[in-house]
Amino acid sequence: MAPCKLQLCTMDWQPDEQGLQQVLQLLKDSQSPNTAMQRVVQDKLKQLNQFPDFNNYLIFVLTRLKSEDEPTRSLSGLILKNNVKAHYQSFPQPVAEFIKQECLNNIGDASSLIRATIGILITTIASKGELQMWPELLPQLCNLLNSEDYNTCEGAFGALQKICEDSSELLDSDALNRPLNIMIPKFLQFFKHCSPKIRSHAIACVNQFIMDRAQALMDNIDTFIEHLFALAVDEDPEVRKNVCRALVMLLEVRIDRLIPHMHSIIQYMLQRTQDNDENVALEACEFWLTLAEQPICKEVLSSHLVQLIPILVNGMKYSEIDIILLKGDVEEDEAIPDSDQDIKPRFHKSRTVTLQHEEDRTQDDEDGEDEDDDDDTLSDWNLRKCSAAALDVLANVFRDELLPHLLPLLKGLLFHPEWVIKESGILVLGAIAEGCMQGMVPYLPELIPHLIQCLSDKKALVRSIACWTLSRYAHWVVSQPPDMHLKPLMTELLKRILDSNKRVQEAACSAFATLEEEACTELVPYLSFILDTLVFAFGKYQHKNLLILYDAIGTLADSVGHHLNQPEYIQKLMPPLIQKWNELKDEDKDLFPLLECLSSVATALQSGFLPYCEPVYQRCVTLVQKTLAQAMMYNQQPDQYEAPDKDFMIVALDLLSGLAEGLGCHVEQLVARSNIMTLLFQCMQDTMPEVRQSSFALLGDLTKACFMHVKPCIAEFMPILGTNLNPEFISVCNNATWAIGEICMQMGAEMQPYVQMVLNNLVEIINRPNTPKTLLENTAITIGRLGYVCPQEVAPMLQQFIRPWCTSLRNIRDNEEKDSAFRGICMMIGVNPGGVVQDFIFFCDAVASWVSPKDDLRDMFYKILHGFKDQVGEENWQQFSEQFPPLLKERLAAFYGV
């Protein structure tokens, strides 16, 4: 295409005929499905983008060339949109002006596709910082709303809706003189427009400003709500959907304005949750999810449960379209390889060091696998998932009060001859597991065997949901005698792991991982049987489920620990794992779950992992080294090199931690023969918090396993650890704190030069409000350990941390870390007894939390308690100990005779 000279007055711009033909040919070619042709098109686009007025041709085809078919014109606009996105800044002024003018002049095109394309183009230009540079845009679009011509009004509204979606914050700022003060009242007028499409645009525009509580909307809030009520029974589904969406958001940000109308809003939402249009029903169903989070939920919803519960339960059935999409009629698909888009990206959770608590095993806070992981091929949110999620949160609000409304329904569902209905009953049972557990217990002895039977149902979708629901009751199953339910459940789940349907394999593997976490060492008698199944699955699984299988094996290792370290088990498990390890290339992301799995296995096998450790160790070091090298090249020449995926380095560091923890002193020769300490020095200074988090975990593990290699680096490492005691990054701070504590224990008195680098930060963290429990505990342990090795340096600050120190360690089990920390506190009290006087009751309470301290530690406690008692005198001690709770009094009297 010959570059045409840009005339100054853009309105005169006319395409050169030959150039126009070239552009049209390109647009035609780019609609071809042929990949080779696509490559040619991409090259041609690159060439044409060299000409400044190529973009004029594109807008010309979009807005003026009515002789062309709509898809071609629209495509021309979309290519232009991509150009605007990529390099609008370098468009010559006349070109930019021509495009803007053409957009505004043609927003009322007769074709809705062209109007929508122009709207997308306008918002793309606007979001390139052009809202400020295009002052006439908003006034002109708002003016066009008044047009008698439907197309113009609809096109302008479509563009405004997109701008409101993309630039809501900017529109509500002083940067543009607050245009919303004019726009919102204007939009509200259109709620009564005769065209449903326009009504729908108007609500959608206003909805963009609810969550940020835009002032202009808050000033008109009552009008807005009144107008919404007026549209409640609109005949257009899109309008009803936007009304529901508005009410759900208002419930979150302006519940005060809804409370007076709450009864009728709930009645309305009960209707809409059963709307014939699934999109409307889905928006309405969100209302129950949001309401459940509001403090008033119980009082406003109690009387409506009798209507709501059956509606939610009804929404939990698979729709016909779901079953088609899920290939619900395909029972056997295990031999069909997975396509890449079947596999969702995984995110590695970096290592965080935590302590064991009194309550045996705390429930995880991250109960990530909530509702219904069974049909994630429809990973889009749908009515079934939303209804299940709503039932789950409501079960958590109402607890057993939900059951009278549910139990009569459940019986009919669970034993229903139609599989779709039976399946939904099993999902209901799983959804209420967390909230209604207490009330369900009497029924479980009968229900669990029924669910176990459903694991061999002839429909794959019934088998997979039964896996999930059973996993939700795993805690109860494990609390019963093993022969009652655990053994039959495990036997059947292991069969399902080898099911011929991929979805069932996946659900069974995930359920089994949950069962492993609950059962822990209860599984030891069955290990041989479990390993046979999991290893057999290795040869059977397609790509996606292999990744879940790694997780099930890793969780098994975490759950049974050193019991896995038996020659026969190692012989079963390690060969297939190592075979996969050898098959995968260094840049294959499937390494992540495999490395995580091996990390758990190495920690569990301990010395049993020795025969496999060398190649695994070497490869991890290589992965770290490669990633660091790539990051360095990228930082020096970002245009020449790609940024590395640092997850490779994070997962490798975590596996090295697992090796150090599992192999203990045996890791020493491996460390000696590698440059890991140098690499660690770089990782600890990485810009990415997760990299630092994992490197401090590894530093702590190496400190415990082979301190001789860490010690020469301490002078360089300590300042880095000190600067990372920043609670803004909780996990980084937590692991750095833990590593400092481990270093103290190895350094002893030689820690003295470094105390001041870290002490003030630690004391500040332990006194911060809202610090997470894990971080508080690790901080307390480390302060105690610092005091243990350098009492003279730390004791003067005793008064500043003794109270939070005592409260954060009273719930921790007796263990090595607690032991060293309490020795430190006793030594510091010896140096500075005055520092503990004001908070002595907290110290007494912390001492009483010990079940069986070692004899010499008990003596230390005894001396301090009696020393204090003797110091204040019998009478004062009596007064002082009157404040003790009875249990504390008893324990101190029994153990320490005070």
Tab-separated table of C-alpha atoms in Angstrom, residues 274-431:
chain	number	residue	atom	x	y	z
A	274	GLN	CA	-36.924	-19.489	39.866
A	275	ASP	CA	-36.920	-17.243	36.761
A	276	ASN	CA	-37.305	-19.067	33.460
A	277	ASP	CA	-34.180	-17.314	32.223
A	278	GLU	CA	-31.204	-19.015	33.873
A	279	ASN	CA	-29.103	-15.831	33.769
A	280	VAL	CA	-31.724	-13.973	35.786
A	281	ALA	CA	-32.050	-16.872	38.219
A	282	LEU	CA	-28.259	-16.931	38.671
A	283	GLU	CA	-28.065	-13.193	39.450
A	284	ALA	CA	-30.952	-13.574	41.919
A	285	CYS	CA	-29.352	-16.588	43.562
A	286	GLU	CA	-26.271	-14.444	44.369
A	287	PHE	CA	-28.596	-12.498	46.671
A	288	TRP	CA	-28.691	-15.387	49.173
A	289	LEU	CA	-24.909	-15.688	49.154
A	290	THR	CA	-24.539	-11.987	49.910
A	291	LEU	CA	-27.351	-11.919	52.480
A	292	ALA	CA	-25.699	-14.756	54.402
A	293	GLU	CA	-22.695	-12.498	55.067
A	294	GLN	CA	-24.865	-9.755	56.608
A	295	PRO	CA	-25.421	-9.666	60.386
A	296	ILE	CA	-29.176	-9.284	59.862
A	297	CYS	CA	-29.429	-12.494	57.806
A	298	LYS	CA	-30.882	-14.647	60.546
A	299	GLU	CA	-33.621	-12.290	61.656
A	300	VAL	CA	-34.825	-11.304	58.169
A	301	LEU	CA	-34.580	-14.728	56.541
A	302	SER	CA	-35.786	-17.163	59.236
A	303	SER	CA	-39.449	-16.930	58.308
A	304	HIS	CA	-38.667	-17.391	54.583
A	305	LEU	CA	-36.548	-20.563	54.855
A	306	VAL	CA	-39.590	-22.719	54.292
A	307	GLN	CA	-39.863	-21.209	50.771
A	308	LEU	CA	-36.168	-20.665	50.048
A	309	ILE	CA	-34.743	-24.099	50.844
A	310	PRO	CA	-36.844	-26.032	48.277
A	311	ILE	CA	-35.975	-23.402	45.641
A	312	LEU	CA	-32.224	-23.732	46.264
A	313	VAL	CA	-32.432	-27.518	46.339
A	314	ASN	CA	-34.315	-27.468	43.053
A	315	GLY	CA	-31.605	-25.256	41.512
A	316	MET	CA	-28.956	-27.843	42.367
A	317	LYS	CA	-30.039	-30.295	39.677
A	318	TYR	CA	-27.932	-30.476	36.532
A	319	SER	CA	-29.721	-28.734	33.690
A	320	GLU	CA	-30.042	-30.541	30.365
A	321	ILE	CA	-27.447	-28.281	28.834
A	322	ASP	CA	-25.010	-29.039	31.725
A	323	ILE	CA	-25.335	-32.743	31.061
A	324	ILE	CA	-24.605	-32.255	27.361
A	325	LEU	CA	-21.575	-30.065	28.094
A	326	LEU	CA	-20.323	-32.483	30.742
A	327	LYS	CA	-20.782	-35.398	28.319
A	328	GLY	CA	-22.919	-36.903	31.085
A	329	ASP	CA	-23.823	-39.801	28.823
A	330	VAL	CA	-20.171	-40.741	28.212
A	331	GLU	CA	-19.336	-43.249	30.885
A	332	GLU	CA	-15.882	-44.421	29.803
A	333	ASP	CA	-13.339	-41.887	28.638
A	334	GLU	CA	-10.183	-42.932	30.441
A	335	ALA	CA	-8.369	-43.675	27.204
A	336	ILE	CA	-9.018	-40.265	25.657
A	337	PRO	CA	-6.010	-37.947	26.113
A	338	ASP	CA	-6.628	-34.540	27.720
A	339	SER	CA	-6.422	-31.388	25.660
A	340	ASP	CA	-4.330	-28.522	27.034
A	341	GLN	CA	-7.337	-26.391	27.890
A	342	ASP	CA	-8.627	-29.146	30.195
A	343	ILE	CA	-5.822	-28.344	32.560
A	344	LYS	CA	-6.263	-25.373	34.819
A	345	PRO	CA	-3.083	-23.546	35.869
A	346	ARG	CA	-1.906	-24.657	39.299
A	347	PHE	CA	-0.521	-22.322	41.880
A	348	HIS	CA	2.194	-23.536	44.156
A	349	LYS	CA	1.718	-22.665	47.813
A	350	SER	CA	5.149	-21.830	49.203
A	351	ARG	CA	6.367	-23.315	52.445
A	352	THR	CA	5.340	-21.615	55.686
A	353	VAL	CA	6.771	-22.829	58.956
A	354	THR	CA	4.117	-23.426	61.643
A	355	LEU	CA	4.033	-24.916	65.124
A	356	GLN	CA	1.927	-27.769	66.506
A	357	HIS	CA	-0.963	-26.763	68.754
A	358	GLU	CA	-2.746	-28.240	71.716
A	359	GLU	CA	-5.882	-29.088	69.744
A	360	ASP	CA	-4.664	-32.033	67.808
A	361	ARG	CA	-4.921	-30.728	64.311
A	362	THR	CA	-6.454	-27.388	63.578
A	363	GLN	CA	-8.846	-27.277	60.656
A	364	ASP	CA	-7.294	-25.467	57.720
A	365	ASP	CA	-8.484	-21.906	57.278
A	366	GLU	CA	-8.002	-22.178	53.567
A	367	ASP	CA	-10.820	-24.546	52.879
A	368	GLY	CA	-10.228	-23.838	49.254
A	369	GLU	CA	-12.115	-26.771	47.803
A	370	ASP	CA	-15.472	-25.504	48.786
A	371	GLU	CA	-18.568	-26.117	46.817
A	372	ASP	CA	-18.823	-28.724	44.306
A	373	ASP	CA	-15.441	-29.216	42.715
A	374	ASP	CA	-17.047	-32.033	40.834
A	375	ASP	CA	-18.046	-30.230	37.684
A	376	ASP	CA	-15.232	-27.824	37.078
A	377	THR	CA	-15.276	-28.508	33.370
A	378	LEU	CA	-18.148	-26.061	33.545
A	379	SER	CA	-15.817	-23.869	35.466
A	380	ASP	CA	-18.150	-21.020	34.692
A	381	TRP	CA	-20.329	-20.120	37.614
A	382	ASN	CA	-23.822	-21.493	37.074
A	383	LEU	CA	-27.120	-21.825	38.912
A	384	ARG	CA	-26.244	-25.265	40.290
A	385	LYS	CA	-22.974	-24.048	41.805
A	386	CYS	CA	-24.483	-20.832	43.090
A	387	SER	CA	-27.415	-22.652	44.707
A	388	ALA	CA	-25.024	-25.134	46.340
A	389	ALA	CA	-22.755	-22.338	47.578
A	390	ALA	CA	-25.795	-20.469	48.952
A	391	LEU	CA	-27.009	-23.565	50.780
A	392	ASP	CA	-23.516	-24.050	52.199
A	393	VAL	CA	-23.234	-20.496	53.601
A	394	LEU	CA	-26.801	-20.546	54.897
A	395	ALA	CA	-26.095	-23.859	56.642
A	396	ASN	CA	-23.220	-22.065	58.364
A	397	VAL	CA	-25.556	-19.244	59.457
A	398	PHE	CA	-28.605	-21.247	60.549
A	399	ARG	CA	-26.823	-24.462	61.557
A	400	ASP	CA	-29.298	-27.173	62.556
A	401	GLU	CA	-32.299	-24.849	62.211
A	402	LEU	CA	-32.036	-25.577	58.491
A	403	LEU	CA	-32.657	-29.286	58.877
A	404	PRO	CA	-36.453	-29.339	59.493
A	405	HIS	CA	-36.819	-27.696	56.056
A	406	LEU	CA	-34.305	-30.034	54.417
A	407	LEU	CA	-34.666	-33.521	55.836
A	408	PRO	CA	-38.161	-34.190	54.440
A	409	LEU	CA	-36.836	-33.216	50.963
A	410	LEU	CA	-33.598	-35.156	51.273
A	411	LYS	CA	-35.176	-38.538	51.771
A	412	GLY	CA	-37.143	-38.185	48.523
A	413	LEU	CA	-34.055	-37.049	46.620
A	414	LEU	CA	-31.434	-39.503	47.841
A	415	PHE	CA	-33.481	-42.572	46.968
A	416	HIS	CA	-35.039	-41.195	43.781
A	417	PRO	CA	-35.041	-43.521	40.741
A	418	GLU	CA	-34.015	-40.690	38.343
A	419	TRP	CA	-30.260	-40.236	38.516
A	420	VAL	CA	-30.328	-36.454	37.983
A	421	ILE	CA	-32.514	-35.985	41.057
A	422	LYS	CA	-30.589	-38.475	43.167
A	423	GLU	CA	-27.350	-36.737	42.175
A	424	SER	CA	-28.696	-33.355	43.329
A	425	GLY	CA	-29.655	-34.897	46.687
A	426	ILE	CA	-26.096	-36.112	47.194
A	427	LEU	CA	-24.829	-32.610	46.372
A	428	VAL	CA	-27.277	-31.116	48.934
A	429	LEU	CA	-25.944	-33.491	51.562
A	430	GLY	CA	-22.387	-32.388	50.816
A	431	ALA	CA	-23.276	-28.701	50.791
